[in-house]
XYZ file of N, CA and C in Angstrom:
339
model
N -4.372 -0.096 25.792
C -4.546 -0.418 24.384
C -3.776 0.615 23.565
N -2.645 -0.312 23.076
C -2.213 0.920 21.530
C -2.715 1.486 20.737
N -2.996 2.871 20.187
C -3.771 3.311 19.226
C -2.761 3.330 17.959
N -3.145 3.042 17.010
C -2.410 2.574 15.704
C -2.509 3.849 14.847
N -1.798 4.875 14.566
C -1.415 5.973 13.436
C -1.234 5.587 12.392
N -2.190 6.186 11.564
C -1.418 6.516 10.094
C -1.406 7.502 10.049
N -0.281 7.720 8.736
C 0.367 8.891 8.443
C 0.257 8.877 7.082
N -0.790 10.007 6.297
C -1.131 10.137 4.991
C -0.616 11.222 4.590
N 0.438 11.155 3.692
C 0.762 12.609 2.811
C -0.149 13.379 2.129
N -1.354 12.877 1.415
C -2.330 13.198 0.860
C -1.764 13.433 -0.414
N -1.179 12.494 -1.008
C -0.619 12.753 -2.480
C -1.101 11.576 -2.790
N -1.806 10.764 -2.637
C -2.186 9.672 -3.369
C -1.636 8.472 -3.226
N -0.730 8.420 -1.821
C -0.047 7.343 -1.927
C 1.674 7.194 -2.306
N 2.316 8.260 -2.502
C 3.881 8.037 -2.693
C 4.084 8.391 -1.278
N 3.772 8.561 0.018
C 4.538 8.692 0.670
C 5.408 7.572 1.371
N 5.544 6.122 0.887
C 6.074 5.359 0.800
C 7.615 5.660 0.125
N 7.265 6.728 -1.251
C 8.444 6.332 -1.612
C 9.125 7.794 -1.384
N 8.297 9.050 -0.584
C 9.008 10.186 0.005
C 9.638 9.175 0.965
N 9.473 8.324 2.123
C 9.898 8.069 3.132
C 11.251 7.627 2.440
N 11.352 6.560 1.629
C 12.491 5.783 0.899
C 13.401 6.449 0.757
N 12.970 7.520 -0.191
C 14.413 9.115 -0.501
C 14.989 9.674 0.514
N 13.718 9.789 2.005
C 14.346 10.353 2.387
C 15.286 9.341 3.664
N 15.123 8.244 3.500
C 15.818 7.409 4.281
C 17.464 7.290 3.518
N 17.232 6.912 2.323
C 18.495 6.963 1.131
C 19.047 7.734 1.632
N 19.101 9.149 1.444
C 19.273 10.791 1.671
C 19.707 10.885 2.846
N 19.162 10.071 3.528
C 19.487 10.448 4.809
C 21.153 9.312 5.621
N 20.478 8.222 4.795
C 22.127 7.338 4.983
C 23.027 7.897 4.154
N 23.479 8.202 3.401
C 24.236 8.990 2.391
C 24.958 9.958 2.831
N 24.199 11.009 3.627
C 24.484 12.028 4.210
C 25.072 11.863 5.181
N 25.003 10.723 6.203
C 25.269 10.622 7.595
C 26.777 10.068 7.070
N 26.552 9.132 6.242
C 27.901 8.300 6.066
C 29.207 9.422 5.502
N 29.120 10.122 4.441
C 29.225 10.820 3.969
C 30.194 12.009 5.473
N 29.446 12.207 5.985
C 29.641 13.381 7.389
C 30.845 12.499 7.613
N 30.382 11.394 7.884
C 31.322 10.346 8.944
C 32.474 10.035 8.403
N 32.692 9.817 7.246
C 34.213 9.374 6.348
C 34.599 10.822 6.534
N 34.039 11.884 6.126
C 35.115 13.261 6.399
C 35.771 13.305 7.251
N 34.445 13.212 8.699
C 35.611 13.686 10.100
C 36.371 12.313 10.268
N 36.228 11.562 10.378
C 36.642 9.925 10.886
C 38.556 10.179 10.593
N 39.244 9.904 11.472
C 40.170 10.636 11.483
C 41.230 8.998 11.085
N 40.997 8.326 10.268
C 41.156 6.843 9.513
C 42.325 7.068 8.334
N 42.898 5.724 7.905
C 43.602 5.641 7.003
C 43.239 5.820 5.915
N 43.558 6.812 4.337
C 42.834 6.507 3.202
C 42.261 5.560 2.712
N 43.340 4.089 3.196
C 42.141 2.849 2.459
C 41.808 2.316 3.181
N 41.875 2.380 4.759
C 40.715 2.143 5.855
C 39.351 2.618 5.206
N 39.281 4.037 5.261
C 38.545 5.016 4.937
C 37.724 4.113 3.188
N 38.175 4.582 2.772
C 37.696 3.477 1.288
C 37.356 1.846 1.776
N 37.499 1.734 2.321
C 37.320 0.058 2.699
C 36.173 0.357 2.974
N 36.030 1.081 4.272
C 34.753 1.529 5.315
C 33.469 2.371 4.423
N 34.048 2.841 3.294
C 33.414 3.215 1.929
C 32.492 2.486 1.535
N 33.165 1.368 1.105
C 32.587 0.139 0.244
C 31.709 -0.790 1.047
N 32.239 -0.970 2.035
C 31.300 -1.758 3.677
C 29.857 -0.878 3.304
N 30.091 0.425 3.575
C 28.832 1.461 3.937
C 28.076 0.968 2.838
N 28.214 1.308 1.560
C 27.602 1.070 0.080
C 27.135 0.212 -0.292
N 27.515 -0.805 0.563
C 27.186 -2.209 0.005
C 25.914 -2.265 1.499
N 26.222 -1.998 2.406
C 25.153 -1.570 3.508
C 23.919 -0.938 3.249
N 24.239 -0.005 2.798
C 22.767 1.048 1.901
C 22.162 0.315 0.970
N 22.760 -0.406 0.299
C 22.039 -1.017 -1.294
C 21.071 -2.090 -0.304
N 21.741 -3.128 0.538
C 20.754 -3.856 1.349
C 20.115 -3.067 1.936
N 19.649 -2.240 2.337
C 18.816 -1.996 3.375
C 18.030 -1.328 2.608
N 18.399 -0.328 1.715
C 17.555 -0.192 0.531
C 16.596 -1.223 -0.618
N 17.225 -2.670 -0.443
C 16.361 -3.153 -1.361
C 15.569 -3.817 -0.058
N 15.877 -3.695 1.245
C 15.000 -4.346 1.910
C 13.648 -3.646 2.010
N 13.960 -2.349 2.002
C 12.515 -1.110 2.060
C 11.748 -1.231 0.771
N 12.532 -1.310 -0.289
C 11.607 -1.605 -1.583
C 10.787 -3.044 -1.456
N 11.370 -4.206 -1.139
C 10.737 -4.783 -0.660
C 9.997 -5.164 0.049
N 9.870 -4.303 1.006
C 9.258 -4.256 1.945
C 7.427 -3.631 1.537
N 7.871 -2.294 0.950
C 6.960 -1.718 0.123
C 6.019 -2.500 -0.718
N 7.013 -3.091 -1.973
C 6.226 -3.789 -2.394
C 5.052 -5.066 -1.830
N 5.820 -5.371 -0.904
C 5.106 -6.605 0.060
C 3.501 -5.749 0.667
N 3.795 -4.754 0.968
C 2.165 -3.810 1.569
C 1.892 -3.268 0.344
N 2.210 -2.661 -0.741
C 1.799 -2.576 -1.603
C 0.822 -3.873 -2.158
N 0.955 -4.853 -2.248
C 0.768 -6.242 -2.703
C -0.665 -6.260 -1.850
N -0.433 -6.273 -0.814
C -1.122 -6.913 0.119
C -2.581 -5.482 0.329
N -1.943 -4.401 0.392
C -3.384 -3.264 0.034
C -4.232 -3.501 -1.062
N -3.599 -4.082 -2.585
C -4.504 -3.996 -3.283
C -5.424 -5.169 -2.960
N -4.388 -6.578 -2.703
C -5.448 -7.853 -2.445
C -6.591 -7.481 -1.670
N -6.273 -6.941 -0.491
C -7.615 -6.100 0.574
C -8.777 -5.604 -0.082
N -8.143 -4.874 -1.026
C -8.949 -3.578 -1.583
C -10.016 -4.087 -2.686
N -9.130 -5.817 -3.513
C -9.894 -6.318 -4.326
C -10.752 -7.028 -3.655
N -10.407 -7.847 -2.666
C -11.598 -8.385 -1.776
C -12.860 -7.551 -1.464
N -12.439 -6.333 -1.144
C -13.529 -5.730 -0.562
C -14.548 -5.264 -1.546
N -13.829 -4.771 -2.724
C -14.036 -4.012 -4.183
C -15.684 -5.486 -4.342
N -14.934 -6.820 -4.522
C -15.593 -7.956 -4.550
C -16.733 -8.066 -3.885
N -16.488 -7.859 -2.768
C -17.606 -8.316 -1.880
C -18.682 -6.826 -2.037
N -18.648 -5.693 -2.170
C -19.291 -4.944 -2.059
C -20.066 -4.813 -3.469
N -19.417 -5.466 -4.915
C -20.035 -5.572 -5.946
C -20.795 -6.796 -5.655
N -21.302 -8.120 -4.717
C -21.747 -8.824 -4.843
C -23.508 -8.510 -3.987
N -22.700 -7.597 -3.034
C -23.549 -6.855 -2.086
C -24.686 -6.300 -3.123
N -23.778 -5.731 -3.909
C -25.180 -4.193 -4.690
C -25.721 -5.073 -5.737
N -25.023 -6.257 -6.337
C -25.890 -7.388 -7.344
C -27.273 -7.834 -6.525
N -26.898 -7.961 -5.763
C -28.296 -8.563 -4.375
C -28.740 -7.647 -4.415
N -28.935 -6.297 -4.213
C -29.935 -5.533 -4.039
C -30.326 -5.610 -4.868
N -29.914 -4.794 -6.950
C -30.373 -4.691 -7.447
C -31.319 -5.973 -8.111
N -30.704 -7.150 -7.729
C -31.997 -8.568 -8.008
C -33.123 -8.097 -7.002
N -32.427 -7.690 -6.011
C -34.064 -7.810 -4.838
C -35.170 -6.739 -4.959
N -34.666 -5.711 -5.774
C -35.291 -4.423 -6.433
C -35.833 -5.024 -7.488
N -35.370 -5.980 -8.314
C -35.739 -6.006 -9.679
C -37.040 -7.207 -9.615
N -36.775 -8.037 -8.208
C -38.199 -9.532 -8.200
C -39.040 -8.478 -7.460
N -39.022 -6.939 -6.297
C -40.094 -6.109 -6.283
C -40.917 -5.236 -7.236
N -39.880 -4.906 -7.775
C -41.069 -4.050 -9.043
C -41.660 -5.514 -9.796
N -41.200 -6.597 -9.786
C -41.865 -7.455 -11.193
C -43.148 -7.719 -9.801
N -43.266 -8.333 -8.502
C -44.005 -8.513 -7.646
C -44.952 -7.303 -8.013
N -44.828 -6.663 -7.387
C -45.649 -5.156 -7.656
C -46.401 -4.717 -8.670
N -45.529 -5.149 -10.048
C -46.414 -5.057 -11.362
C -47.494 -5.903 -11.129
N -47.299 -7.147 -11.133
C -47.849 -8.520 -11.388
C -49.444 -8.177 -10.247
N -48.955 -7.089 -9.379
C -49.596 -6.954 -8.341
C -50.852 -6.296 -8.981
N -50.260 -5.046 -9.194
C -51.330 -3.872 -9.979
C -52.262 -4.527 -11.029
N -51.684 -5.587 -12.392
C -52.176 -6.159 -13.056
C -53.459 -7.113 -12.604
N -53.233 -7.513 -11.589
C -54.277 -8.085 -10.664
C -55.151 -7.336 -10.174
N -54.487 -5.931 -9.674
C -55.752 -5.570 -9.409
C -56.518 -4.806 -10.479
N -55.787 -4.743 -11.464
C -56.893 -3.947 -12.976
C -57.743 -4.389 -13.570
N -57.490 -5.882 -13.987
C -58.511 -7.053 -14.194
C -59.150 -7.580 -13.226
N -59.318 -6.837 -11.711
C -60.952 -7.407 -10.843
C -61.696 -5.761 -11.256
């Protein structure tokens, strides 16, 4: 059986978008390394430029999207649950509120024998 990790920055939740920067940051950099040494024609080199750039922007809006998609989908969870646990404590406090009226109704009975 796989055991399933999370990984919490403890900032409240951006480490979604530390990961993003540092994925950006991190294609940027690599590509960047690679056109220096790459031992290519200037507008090879610029061609292979524009390929890369246009590479990063997709894969970048795929992570934002991506994000947003679990983003989306944590809060729906969170409202479900938010839901169900406010319907939970409505039930108690009715089932608290027909015992004390039981209970009164009780005592009153027994004051008038």
């Amino acid at each position: 059986m796989a055991s399933e990790r999370r990984y919490d920055s403890g900032d409240g939740g951006s480490g979604g978008w530390a990961l993003l920067g540092g994925l950006v940051i991190g294609a940027v950099g690599g590509f960047l390394v690679g056109v220096m040494v790459a031992p290519k024609a200037g507008e090879e080199s610029r061609e292979r430029l524009g390929d890369s750039i246009l590479d990063i922007r997709e894969r970048t809006t795929d992570i934002i999207e991506n994000l947003r998609g679990n983003t989306e989908t944590l809060l729906n969870s969170t409202r479900a649950a938010i839901e169900e646990k406010m319907a939970l404590l409505n039930e108690a406090v009715e089932a608290g509120r027909k015992a004390a009226e039981y209970k009164r109704a009780e005592l009153i009975e027994q004051e008038g024998s």
